Amino acid sequence: MVDQQGTGVSACIHHGARLYASLIRPRVYPLAGHDGAAIEVYNLARALPPFPWVHETGYRGPI
């Protein structure tokens, strides 16, 4: 996963999809030996809302 600034990070499909859904103009590249993972991240991200950990009442994540 690479953001619009060129910062990259490796992620599993689940977390990669969450991240992809929350970034502006992200790019996803498969790791060696993970055929279809990049397109799976893309397809899952299309159905996810951006920033699911932020709610109207404020941040509800771990402290």
C-alpha atoms as an extended CHARMM CRD file, in Angstrom:
* protein
*
        63  EXT
         1         1  MET       CA              0.0000000000        0.0000000000        0.0000000000  PROA      1               0.0000000000
         2         2  VAL       CA              1.3600000000        3.4220000000       -0.9890000000  PROA      2               0.0000000000
         3         3  ASP       CA             -0.2860000000        6.7640000000       -0.2300000000  PROA      3               0.0000000000
         4         4  GLN       CA             -0.2280000000        9.8630000000       -2.4450000000  PROA      4               0.0000000000
         5         5  GLN       CA              2.9850000000       11.0530000000       -0.7290000000  PROA      5               0.0000000000
         6         6  GLY       CA              4.7910000000        7.8140000000       -1.5860000000  PROA      6               0.0000000000
         7         7  THR       CA              4.8080000000        6.4000000000        1.9370000000  PROA      7               0.0000000000
         8         8  GLY       CA              4.3890000000        2.6490000000        1.8410000000  PROA      8               0.0000000000
         9         9  VAL       CA              3.3300000000       -0.0360000000        4.2820000000  PROA      9               0.0000000000
        10        10  SER       CA              2.6870000000       -3.7760000000        4.0910000000  PROA      10              0.0000000000
        11        11  ALA       CA             -0.6670000000       -5.0160000000        5.3450000000  PROA      11              0.0000000000
        12        12  CYS       CA             -2.8910000000       -8.0490000000        5.4000000000  PROA      12              0.0000000000
        13        13  ILE       CA             -5.9470000000       -7.9800000000        3.1270000000  PROA      13              0.0000000000
        14        14  HSD       CA             -8.3210000000       -6.8910000000        5.9260000000  PROA      14              0.0000000000
        15        15  HSD       CA             -6.1970000000       -4.0100000000        7.2160000000  PROA      15              0.0000000000
        16        16  GLY       CA             -5.0490000000       -3.0820000000        3.7190000000  PROA      16              0.0000000000
        17        17  ALA       CA             -8.6750000000       -2.6610000000        2.6400000000  PROA      17              0.0000000000
        18        18  ARG       CA             -9.4420000000       -0.4790000000        5.6790000000  PROA      18              0.0000000000
        19        19  LEU       CA             -6.4050000000        1.6700000000        4.9530000000  PROA      19              0.0000000000
        20        20  TYR       CA             -7.1610000000        1.8570000000        1.2260000000  PROA      20              0.0000000000
        21        21  ALA       CA            -10.7110000000        3.0500000000        1.9450000000  PROA      21              0.0000000000
        22        22  SER       CA             -9.3460000000        5.8810000000        4.1110000000  PROA      22              0.0000000000
        23        23  LEU       CA             -6.5220000000        7.2380000000        1.9400000000  PROA      23              0.0000000000
        24        24  ILE       CA             -6.6200000000        9.7650000000       -0.8950000000  PROA      24              0.0000000000
        25        25  ARG       CA             -5.3930000000        8.2600000000       -4.1740000000  PROA      25              0.0000000000
        26        26  PRO       CA             -3.8260000000        5.1200000000       -2.6650000000  PROA      26              0.0000000000
        27        27  ARG       CA             -2.0650000000        2.4720000000       -4.6970000000  PROA      27              0.0000000000
        28        28  VAL       CA             -1.8560000000       -1.1620000000       -3.7460000000  PROA      28              0.0000000000
        29        29  TYR       CA              0.7730000000       -3.6050000000       -4.9480000000  PROA      29              0.0000000000
        30        30  PRO       CA              0.8100000000       -7.3520000000       -4.3020000000  PROA      30              0.0000000000
        31        31  LEU       CA              3.6260000000       -8.9750000000       -2.3870000000  PROA      31              0.0000000000
        32        32  ALA       CA              5.4190000000      -11.8870000000       -4.0260000000  PROA      32              0.0000000000
        33        33  GLY       CA              3.4560000000      -15.1090000000       -3.7030000000  PROA      33              0.0000000000
        34        34  HSD       CA              0.1120000000      -13.4680000000       -2.9350000000  PROA      34              0.0000000000
        35        35  ASP       CA             -1.6870000000      -13.7200000000       -6.2610000000  PROA      35              0.0000000000
        36        36  GLY       CA             -4.8990000000      -11.7000000000       -6.3520000000  PROA      36              0.0000000000
        37        37  ALA       CA             -4.3230000000       -9.9510000000       -3.0130000000  PROA      37              0.0000000000
        38        38  ALA       CA             -4.0850000000       -6.4370000000       -4.4840000000  PROA      38              0.0000000000
        39        39  ILE       CA             -7.3780000000       -6.7140000000       -6.3730000000  PROA      39              0.0000000000
        40        40  GLU       CA             -9.0280000000       -8.2820000000       -3.3170000000  PROA      40              0.0000000000
        41        41  VAL       CA             -7.9320000000       -5.2860000000       -1.2020000000  PROA      41              0.0000000000
        42        42  TYR       CA             -9.3290000000       -2.9290000000       -3.8390000000  PROA      42              0.0000000000
        43        43  ASN       CA            -12.6620000000       -4.7630000000       -4.0940000000  PROA      43              0.0000000000
        44        44  LEU       CA            -13.1220000000       -4.9580000000       -0.3150000000  PROA      44              0.0000000000
        45        45  ALA       CA            -12.2200000000       -1.2750000000        0.1270000000  PROA      45              0.0000000000
        46        46  ARG       CA            -14.9430000000       -0.2190000000       -2.3020000000  PROA      46              0.0000000000
        47        47  ALA       CA            -17.5730000000       -1.4550000000        0.1720000000  PROA      47              0.0000000000
        48        48  LEU       CA            -16.0050000000        0.1060000000        3.2890000000  PROA      48              0.0000000000
        49        49  PRO       CA            -16.5540000000        3.5850000000        4.7160000000  PROA      49              0.0000000000
        50        50  PRO       CA            -13.4240000000        5.6970000000        5.2160000000  PROA      50              0.0000000000
        51        51  PHE       CA            -12.1130000000        6.1250000000        8.7620000000  PROA      51              0.0000000000
        52        52  PRO       CA            -14.4760000000        3.6130000000       10.4320000000  PROA      52              0.0000000000
        53        53  TRP       CA            -12.7710000000        4.2350000000       13.7970000000  PROA      53              0.0000000000
        54        54  VAL       CA            -13.9430000000        7.8920000000       13.8780000000  PROA      54              0.0000000000
        55        55  HSD       CA            -17.5430000000        8.5060000000       14.9540000000  PROA      55              0.0000000000
        56        56  GLU       CA            -19.7270000000       11.5800000000       15.3960000000  PROA      56              0.0000000000
        57        57  THR       CA            -19.1590000000       11.4200000000       19.1470000000  PROA      57              0.0000000000
        58        58  GLY       CA            -15.3860000000       11.3610000000       18.6580000000  PROA      58              0.0000000000
        59        59  TYR       CA            -12.6460000000        8.7620000000       18.4930000000  PROA      59              0.0000000000
        60        60  ARG       CA            -13.6920000000        5.4340000000       20.0290000000  PROA      60              0.0000000000
        61        61  GLY       CA            -10.5020000000        3.4620000000       19.6570000000  PROA      61              0.0000000000
        62        62  PRO       CA             -8.0730000000        2.0560000000       22.2130000000  PROA      62              0.0000000000
        63        63  ILE       CA             -6.5110000000        4.5260000000       24.6120000000  PROA      63              0.0000000000
